[in-house]
Coordinates of C-alpha atoms in Angstrom, one line a residue:
M26 CA 46.1 -41.8 -65.0
E27 CA 45.9 -45.6 -64.9
P28 CA 47.1 -47.0 -61.5
T29 CA 50.1 -49.2 -61.2
T30 CA 49.3 -52.8 -60.2
Q31 CA 52.2 -53.2 -57.8
T32 CA 51.4 -53.0 -54.1
D33 CA 54.8 -51.4 -53.4
W34 CA 56.6 -50.5 -56.5
T35 CA 59.8 -49.7 -54.6
D36 CA 60.3 -53.4 -54.0
N37 CA 61.2 -53.9 -57.7
L38 CA 63.7 -51.0 -58.0
P39 CA 67.3 -51.7 -59.2
P40 CA 69.6 -52.7 -56.3
A41 CA 71.4 -49.3 -56.1
A42 CA 68.1 -47.4 -55.9
R43 CA 66.8 -49.8 -53.2
A44 CA 70.1 -49.4 -51.2
Y45 CA 69.9 -45.6 -51.5
L46 CA 66.3 -45.6 -50.0
E47 CA 67.0 -48.2 -47.3
G48 CA 65.6 -46.9 -44.0
R49 CA 64.5 -43.7 -45.7
K50 CA 61.2 -42.3 -46.9
L51 CA 61.1 -41.5 -50.7
D52 CA 59.8 -37.9 -51.1
E53 CA 59.8 -37.2 -54.8
V54 CA 60.3 -38.9 -58.3
E55 CA 61.6 -36.9 -61.2
C56 CA 60.0 -38.3 -64.4
I57 CA 62.3 -37.4 -67.2
V58 CA 63.0 -37.8 -70.9
S59 CA 65.9 -36.6 -73.1
D60 CA 65.2 -33.8 -75.7
L61 CA 67.3 -33.4 -78.9
P62 CA 70.1 -31.5 -77.1
G63 CA 70.1 -34.1 -74.3
I64 CA 68.5 -31.8 -71.7
A65 CA 66.3 -33.7 -69.1
R66 CA 62.7 -32.6 -69.6
G67 CA 59.8 -33.8 -67.4
K68 CA 58.0 -33.4 -64.2
A69 CA 58.8 -33.9 -60.5
V70 CA 55.9 -35.6 -58.6
P71 CA 55.4 -36.7 -55.0
A72 CA 56.3 -40.3 -54.5
S73 CA 52.7 -41.1 -53.5
K74 CA 51.4 -39.8 -56.8
F75 CA 54.1 -41.7 -58.8
A76 CA 53.0 -44.9 -57.1
R77 CA 49.4 -44.4 -58.6
Q78 CA 50.4 -43.3 -62.1
G79 CA 51.4 -45.5 -65.0
Y80 CA 52.3 -42.6 -67.3
F81 CA 52.3 -38.9 -67.7
H82 CA 51.9 -36.4 -70.5
L83 CA 54.2 -33.8 -72.2
P84 CA 53.7 -32.0 -75.5
D85 CA 55.6 -33.4 -78.5
S86 CA 56.9 -29.9 -79.0
I87 CA 59.7 -30.5 -76.5
F88 CA 61.5 -32.2 -79.5
F89 CA 61.1 -29.1 -81.7
Q90 CA 62.9 -26.8 -79.4
T91 CA 66.3 -25.4 -80.1
I92 CA 69.1 -25.1 -77.6
T93 CA 68.3 -21.4 -77.2
G94 CA 64.6 -22.1 -76.3
D95 CA 63.3 -21.1 -79.7
W96 CA 61.2 -23.5 -81.9
G97 CA 61.9 -25.2 -85.2
E98 CA 58.9 -25.5 -87.6
A99 CA 59.0 -29.3 -87.4
A100 CA 55.4 -30.1 -86.3
G101 CA 54.4 -31.5 -89.7
A102 CA 51.3 -31.1 -91.8
D103 CA 48.9 -30.7 -88.9
G104 CA 50.6 -27.6 -87.6
F105 CA 52.0 -26.6 -84.2
I106 CA 49.2 -28.1 -82.1
E107 CA 51.5 -29.6 -79.4
R108 CA 50.0 -33.1 -79.1
D109 CA 50.4 -34.8 -75.8
M110 CA 52.7 -37.7 -75.7
V111 CA 52.3 -40.7 -73.4
L112 CA 55.5 -41.1 -71.3
R113 CA 55.9 -44.4 -69.6
P114 CA 58.6 -45.2 -67.0
D115 CA 61.4 -47.6 -67.6
M116 CA 61.9 -48.7 -64.0
T117 CA 65.2 -50.3 -64.8
T118 CA 66.5 -46.7 -65.1
A119 CA 65.3 -45.7 -61.6
T120 CA 68.3 -44.1 -59.8
A121 CA 69.0 -41.7 -57.0
A122 CA 69.3 -37.9 -57.3
P123 CA 71.9 -37.7 -54.4
W124 CA 72.5 -34.0 -54.6
T125 CA 68.9 -33.0 -53.8
G126 CA 67.8 -31.9 -50.3
D127 CA 65.3 -34.7 -49.9
W128 CA 65.1 -38.3 -50.9
T129 CA 64.5 -38.3 -54.7
L130 CA 64.6 -40.8 -57.5
Q131 CA 65.0 -40.1 -61.2
V132 CA 63.3 -42.4 -63.7
I133 CA 63.8 -42.2 -67.5
H134 CA 60.6 -42.5 -69.5
D135 CA 59.9 -43.6 -73.1
A136 CA 57.7 -41.5 -75.3
F137 CA 54.7 -42.9 -77.2
D138 CA 51.9 -41.4 -79.1
R139 CA 48.2 -42.0 -78.1
H140 CA 48.2 -45.2 -80.1
G141 CA 51.2 -46.7 -78.3
V142 CA 53.6 -46.1 -81.2
P143 CA 57.1 -44.9 -80.1
V144 CA 57.6 -41.2 -80.9
P145 CA 60.2 -41.4 -83.8
F146 CA 62.1 -38.3 -82.9
S147 CA 62.6 -39.1 -79.2
P148 CA 66.4 -39.7 -78.9
R149 CA 66.1 -42.9 -76.8
N150 CA 63.6 -44.3 -79.3
V151 CA 66.0 -43.6 -82.1
L152 CA 68.8 -45.6 -80.4
K153 CA 66.3 -48.4 -79.6
R154 CA 65.4 -48.5 -83.3
V155 CA 69.0 -49.0 -84.4
V156 CA 69.6 -51.7 -81.7
A157 CA 66.5 -53.5 -82.9
L158 CA 68.0 -53.5 -86.5
Y159 CA 71.1 -55.2 -85.2
E160 CA 69.1 -57.7 -83.2
A161 CA 67.1 -58.6 -86.3
Q162 CA 70.3 -59.8 -87.9
G163 CA 71.3 -61.8 -84.8
W164 CA 73.7 -59.2 -83.7
K165 CA 74.2 -57.6 -80.3
P166 CA 75.9 -54.2 -80.4
V167 CA 78.2 -53.4 -77.4
V168 CA 79.6 -49.9 -76.8
A169 CA 81.9 -48.2 -74.3
P170 CA 81.8 -44.3 -74.2
E171 CA 84.5 -42.1 -72.9
M172 CA 83.4 -38.7 -71.6
E173 CA 85.7 -35.7 -71.7
F174 CA 84.8 -32.4 -70.0
Y175 CA 86.1 -29.3 -68.4
L176 CA 85.9 -28.0 -64.9
V177 CA 85.9 -24.2 -65.3
A178 CA 85.6 -21.1 -63.3
R179 CA 82.0 -19.9 -62.8
N180 CA 81.0 -17.9 -65.9
I181 CA 77.9 -15.8 -65.6
D182 CA 78.8 -13.3 -68.4
P183 CA 78.6 -14.8 -71.9
A184 CA 80.8 -11.9 -73.1
K185 CA 83.7 -13.1 -71.0
D186 CA 86.1 -15.9 -72.0
I187 CA 85.7 -19.2 -70.2
M188 CA 88.6 -19.6 -67.8
P189 CA 90.1 -22.7 -66.0
M190 CA 88.9 -23.3 -62.5
M191 CA 91.0 -22.7 -59.4
G192 CA 92.4 -26.0 -58.0
R193 CA 93.1 -26.9 -54.4
S194 CA 96.5 -25.1 -54.6
G195 CA 94.8 -21.8 -55.3
R196 CA 96.3 -21.7 -58.8
P197 CA 94.3 -22.0 -62.1
A198 CA 94.2 -25.5 -63.5
A199 CA 97.3 -26.0 -65.7
A200 CA 97.1 -27.3 -69.2
R201 CA 99.3 -29.9 -71.0
Q202 CA 99.5 -32.1 -67.9
A203 CA 97.8 -35.2 -69.5
Y204 CA 97.6 -38.2 -67.2
S205 CA 99.1 -36.3 -64.3
M206 CA 97.9 -37.6 -60.9
T207 CA 98.8 -34.2 -59.3
A208 CA 96.5 -32.5 -61.8
V209 CA 93.7 -35.0 -60.8
D210 CA 94.4 -34.2 -57.1
E211 CA 93.8 -30.5 -57.9
F212 CA 90.1 -31.4 -58.5
G213 CA 90.0 -33.9 -55.6
P214 CA 86.9 -32.5 -53.9
V215 CA 84.9 -32.4 -57.1
I216 CA 86.1 -35.9 -58.1
D217 CA 85.2 -37.2 -54.7
D218 CA 81.6 -36.0 -55.1
I219 CA 81.5 -37.5 -58.6
Y220 CA 82.5 -40.9 -57.2
D221 CA 80.0 -40.6 -54.4
F222 CA 77.2 -39.6 -56.6
A223 CA 78.0 -42.4 -59.1
E224 CA 78.1 -45.0 -56.4
A225 CA 74.7 -43.8 -55.1
Q226 CA 73.3 -44.1 -58.6
G227 CA 74.8 -47.5 -59.2
F228 CA 77.2 -46.5 -62.0
E229 CA 80.6 -48.1 -62.4
I230 CA 83.4 -45.8 -63.5
D231 CA 86.2 -47.5 -65.2
G232 CA 88.6 -44.7 -64.5
I233 CA 89.2 -40.9 -64.3
T234 CA 92.2 -39.2 -65.9
Q235 CA 93.5 -35.7 -66.5
E236 CA 93.4 -34.8 -70.2
G237 CA 95.5 -32.4 -72.1
G238 CA 93.4 -29.3 -71.5
A239 CA 93.4 -26.9 -68.4
G240 CA 90.9 -28.5 -66.1
Q241 CA 90.0 -31.2 -68.6
L242 CA 89.1 -34.6 -67.3
E243 CA 88.0 -37.9 -68.9
I244 CA 85.7 -40.6 -67.4
N245 CA 85.6 -44.0 -68.9
L246 CA 82.6 -46.3 -68.6
R247 CA 82.5 -50.1 -68.7
H248 CA 81.3 -51.6 -72.0
G249 CA 77.7 -52.8 -72.3
N250 CA 74.2 -52.3 -73.8
P251 CA 74.1 -49.2 -75.9
V252 CA 70.7 -47.9 -74.4
K253 CA 72.0 -48.6 -70.9
L254 CA 75.3 -46.8 -71.6
A255 CA 73.5 -43.8 -73.2
D256 CA 71.2 -43.6 -70.1
E257 CA 74.4 -43.5 -68.0
V258 CA 76.0 -40.7 -70.0
F259 CA 72.7 -38.8 -69.9
Y260 CA 72.7 -39.2 -66.1
F261 CA 76.4 -38.5 -65.8
K262 CA 76.2 -35.1 -67.4
R263 CA 73.8 -34.0 -64.8
L264 CA 75.7 -35.7 -62.0
I265 CA 79.0 -34.0 -62.9
R266 CA 77.4 -30.6 -63.3
E267 CA 75.9 -31.0 -59.8
A268 CA 79.2 -32.1 -58.3
A269 CA 80.9 -29.0 -59.8
L270 CA 78.4 -26.6 -58.5
R271 CA 79.0 -27.8 -55.0
H272 CA 82.6 -26.5 -55.3
D273 CA 81.9 -23.1 -57.0
C274 CA 82.9 -24.1 -60.5
F275 CA 81.1 -25.2 -63.6
A276 CA 81.4 -28.4 -65.5
T277 CA 81.0 -28.0 -69.3
F278 CA 80.5 -30.5 -72.1
M279 CA 81.0 -27.9 -74.8
A280 CA 83.1 -29.3 -77.6
K281 CA 85.6 -26.4 -77.5
P282 CA 85.0 -24.2 -74.4
I283 CA 88.6 -22.6 -74.4
A284 CA 90.1 -21.3 -77.6
D285 CA 93.7 -22.5 -77.1
E286 CA 92.9 -25.8 -75.3
P287 CA 92.0 -29.2 -76.8
G288 CA 88.3 -30.0 -77.4
S289 CA 86.2 -32.5 -75.5
A290 CA 85.2 -35.7 -77.3
M291 CA 82.8 -38.6 -76.6
H292 CA 84.9 -41.4 -78.1
I293 CA 82.7 -44.5 -78.7
H294 CA 84.2 -48.0 -78.7
H295 CA 82.1 -50.6 -80.6
S296 CA 82.0 -54.3 -80.9
V297 CA 79.3 -56.6 -82.1
M298 CA 78.4 -60.0 -80.5
D299 CA 76.6 -62.9 -81.8
L300 CA 73.2 -63.0 -80.0
Q301 CA 73.3 -66.9 -79.8
T302 CA 77.0 -67.7 -79.1
K303 CA 77.9 -64.4 -77.3
K304 CA 81.1 -64.4 -79.3
N305 CA 82.7 -61.2 -80.7
L306 CA 81.9 -61.2 -84.4
F307 CA 84.9 -59.0 -85.1
S308 CA 87.2 -62.0 -84.3
G309 CA 87.2 -65.4 -86.1
P310 CA 87.7 -68.9 -84.6
Q311 CA 91.5 -68.5 -84.7
G312 CA 91.4 -65.0 -83.4
G313 CA 91.8 -63.2 -86.7
E314 CA 89.9 -60.2 -87.9
T315 CA 86.7 -61.0 -89.7
D316 CA 85.0 -59.5 -92.8
L317 CA 82.3 -58.0 -90.4
F318 CA 85.1 -56.1 -88.6
F319 CA 86.4 -54.6 -91.8
H320 CA 82.8 -53.9 -93.0
F321 CA 82.1 -52.0 -89.8
I322 CA 85.1 -49.8 -90.4
G323 CA 84.1 -49.3 -94.0
G324 CA 80.6 -48.2 -92.9
L325 CA 82.1 -45.6 -90.6
Q326 CA 84.3 -44.3 -93.4
T327 CA 81.4 -44.2 -95.8
Y328 CA 78.7 -42.7 -93.7
L329 CA 80.3 -40.7 -90.9
P330 CA 80.5 -37.5 -93.0
S331 CA 76.7 -37.7 -93.3
A332 CA 76.4 -38.5 -89.5
I333 CA 78.7 -35.7 -88.3
A334 CA 75.7 -33.3 -88.0
V335 CA 74.4 -35.6 -85.2
Q336 CA 77.8 -36.2 -83.6
A337 CA 78.9 -32.5 -83.8
P338 CA 75.5 -30.8 -83.4
Y339 CA 76.5 -27.1 -82.8
V340 CA 78.6 -24.4 -84.5
N341 CA 81.1 -24.7 -81.6
S342 CA 81.5 -28.5 -82.3
Y343 CA 83.5 -27.8 -85.5
R344 CA 86.1 -25.7 -83.6
R345 CA 87.3 -29.0 -82.1
Y346 CA 88.4 -30.5 -85.4
V347 CA 91.9 -28.7 -85.4
K348 CA 95.1 -30.4 -86.6
D349 CA 97.4 -31.5 -83.8
H350 CA 94.9 -30.6 -81.2
A351 CA 94.0 -34.1 -80.0
A352 CA 90.9 -34.3 -82.3
P353 CA 90.7 -36.1 -85.7
I354 CA 90.2 -34.3 -88.9
N355 CA 90.0 -37.4 -91.1
L356 CA 88.3 -40.8 -91.7
E357 CA 91.5 -42.8 -91.8
W358 CA 91.7 -46.0 -89.7
G359 CA 94.7 -47.3 -87.9
R360 CA 95.8 -49.6 -85.2
D361 CA 96.6 -47.9 -81.9
N362 CA 96.9 -44.5 -83.7
R363 CA 95.2 -41.5 -82.0
T364 CA 95.7 -39.3 -85.1
T365 CA 93.2 -41.3 -87.1
G366 CA 89.4 -40.7 -86.8
I367 CA 88.8 -44.4 -86.5
R368 CA 91.2 -46.2 -84.1
I369 CA 91.7 -50.0 -83.4
P370 CA 92.8 -50.1 -79.7
L371 CA 95.2 -52.7 -78.5
S372 CA 93.3 -55.8 -77.3
G373 CA 93.0 -59.5 -77.5
P374 CA 90.6 -61.2 -79.9
E375 CA 87.7 -61.3 -77.4
A376 CA 87.9 -57.5 -76.8
R377 CA 88.5 -56.5 -80.4
R378 CA 86.7 -53.2 -81.0
V379 CA 86.5 -50.1 -83.2
E380 CA 86.8 -46.6 -81.7
N381 CA 85.0 -43.7 -83.3
R382 CA 87.0 -40.6 -82.2
L383 CA 84.9 -38.0 -84.1
A384 CA 81.9 -37.6 -81.8
G385 CA 81.9 -34.6 -79.6
M386 CA 80.9 -34.6 -75.9
D387 CA 78.3 -32.0 -76.7
C388 CA 76.2 -34.5 -78.7
N389 CA 73.2 -36.1 -77.3
P390 CA 74.5 -39.5 -76.1
Y391 CA 71.5 -41.5 -77.5
L392 CA 71.8 -39.9 -80.9
G393 CA 75.6 -39.9 -81.0
I394 CA 75.8 -43.6 -80.2
A395 CA 72.8 -44.3 -82.6
A396 CA 74.5 -42.5 -85.5
S397 CA 77.8 -44.3 -84.9
L398 CA 76.1 -47.7 -84.7
A399 CA 74.0 -46.8 -87.8
C400 CA 77.1 -46.2 -89.9
G401 CA 78.6 -49.5 -88.8
Y402 CA 75.4 -51.3 -89.5
L403 CA 75.1 -50.0 -93.0
G404 CA 78.7 -51.0 -93.6
M405 CA 78.0 -54.6 -92.5
M406 CA 74.8 -54.8 -94.4
E407 CA 76.3 -53.4 -97.6
E408 CA 79.6 -55.2 -97.1
R409 CA 81.6 -52.0 -97.4
W410 CA 85.4 -52.4 -97.4
P411 CA 87.5 -49.8 -95.8
S412 CA 90.5 -48.0 -97.3
K413 CA 94.0 -49.4 -96.6
Q414 CA 95.1 -49.1 -93.0
F415 CA 96.8 -45.8 -92.3
R416 CA 100.3 -45.8 -90.9
G417 CA 102.0 -42.7 -89.5
D418 CA 100.7 -39.2 -88.6
A419 CA 97.2 -38.7 -90.1
Y420 CA 97.3 -35.0 -89.3
E421 CA 99.8 -34.6 -92.3
G422 CA 96.9 -35.2 -94.7
E423 CA 94.0 -33.1 -95.6
G424 CA 90.8 -33.2 -93.6
D425 CA 87.8 -35.1 -95.0
I426 CA 85.0 -34.2 -92.7
P427 CA 82.7 -31.2 -92.8
R428 CA 84.2 -28.1 -91.3
V429 CA 81.0 -26.1 -90.5
L430 CA 77.6 -27.1 -89.4
G431 CA 75.8 -25.9 -92.6
Q432 CA 77.9 -28.2 -94.7
A433 CA 77.3 -31.1 -92.3
L434 CA 73.5 -30.6 -92.4
D435 CA 73.6 -30.6 -96.2
L436 CA 75.4 -34.0 -96.1
F437 CA 73.0 -35.3 -93.5
D438 CA 69.9 -34.2 -95.6
E439 CA 71.2 -36.1 -98.6
A440 CA 71.9 -39.4 -96.7
K441 CA 68.7 -41.4 -97.3
A442 CA 70.3 -44.7 -96.3
L443 CA 71.2 -43.3 -93.0
H444 CA 67.7 -41.8 -92.6
E445 CA 66.2 -45.3 -93.0
V446 CA 68.2 -46.6 -90.2
L447 CA 67.7 -43.7 -87.7
G448 CA 64.1 -43.1 -88.9
P449 CA 63.0 -40.7 -91.7
E450 CA 60.7 -38.7 -89.3
F451 CA 63.6 -38.2 -86.9
A452 CA 65.8 -37.1 -89.8
R453 CA 63.2 -34.5 -90.9
V454 CA 62.7 -33.1 -87.4
Y455 CA 66.4 -33.1 -86.5
S456 CA 67.4 -31.2 -89.7
I457 CA 64.7 -28.5 -89.2
V458 CA 65.6 -27.9 -85.6
K459 CA 69.3 -27.8 -86.3
R460 CA 68.9 -25.4 -89.2
T461 CA 66.8 -23.1 -87.0
E462 CA 69.7 -23.1 -84.5
Y463 CA 72.2 -22.3 -87.2
E464 CA 70.1 -19.4 -88.4
E465 CA 69.9 -18.1 -84.9
F466 CA 73.7 -18.2 -84.7
L467 CA 74.1 -16.4 -87.9
Q468 CA 72.2 -13.5 -86.6
V469 CA 74.8 -12.9 -83.9
I470 CA 77.7 -10.6 -84.6
S471 CA 80.9 -11.9 -83.0
P472 CA 83.7 -9.9 -81.3
W473 CA 86.1 -11.0 -84.1
E474 CA 83.9 -9.3 -86.7
R475 CA 83.7 -6.1 -84.6
E476 CA 87.5 -6.1 -84.0
H477 CA 88.7 -6.7 -87.6
L478 CA 85.9 -5.5 -89.8
L479 CA 84.4 -2.4 -88.0
L480 CA 87.1 0.0 -89.3
N481 CA 89.1 -2.0 -91.8
V482 CA 86.7 -2.9 -94.6

């Protein structure tokens, strides 16, 4: 390992990490990288060792692993030889792990091959690639993700249905209480820990609300740099899970954990700034909507069907797309209309933005944001015009997005223009891993099949 050149590397930590360690001795550093599902992979090392190392190694096979722990045959022509990657820390991501028993920092690392070339199927590298394409045009993409999730009762038997958690009142969390402050108070102790952990990690929460499902909450994050915001969602998923475990419940980011309740989305708000002037390119000098604004929408309408396999990555993801269940089933766009897949929120010209409501909370945040930005980028580059603005209830129409993962993967495999933006090697690996997962699922016989087919067919 090559040594770091800093005499005391902790002097250059982000302010929140420095504040967390003030007057304390750092014990351990968790060196982490996101795999395709968004699970943190890596190593925990003593702080003294981290101070001496400039990088560490992990095999590239971590990106070929399915959510079940099996492996996709994605290694390429050289075979499954598990080459070592070089993982280098991005010290701007150093943040506390405040739930641990000792004083621990987490640091996100970027993955390179032995020649210093970014590993193309590492999710953070995929997002960086898309952002770089924007910057090459003089554009600065800005995003704001919304995170929906459920707090549920502990579930250690996969054969049992997932149930809402018990609130402070001793009653199960009630559904259909959207925006209720009483409902938020039911989860007060968990939310208090979420706030405390977020503050220790230096994250700014824009708000927490009760959503329409039993035990379903939404956290909004401030708009900003796509890579930084994806880092925060990556960190937040772990933070929220740890806060829930302290209070004898689980936090789940499944797209549809409870059959009769709404699903959980990761709505993504987008705007594009001019790198030089810092002006919102979706608004003209007089405050009107620009061609680029409409082209971005046109790009989402054109390419989102092919990108759904990235934004809805599991069989369960497609259970969320149900009419009248707070999830879009279409690619219509409308102003302040939550029944459309693409929504233009109320705002002034400076904050004009486009909201993609299709991405599920189960997607990898780096890949979900990258795919959304890729669709908008292609629309702007190809000068795609959207359909006419939709008025009314978009649920009354037919759906026009894939309904099952297999269909979504077929569309993804055909989308060569999208592959060029996200990276052809990423597209190859992602498709293989996801098809492996899909085959694994198809080997499982469900309770529905046993109930209705066993004696009736």
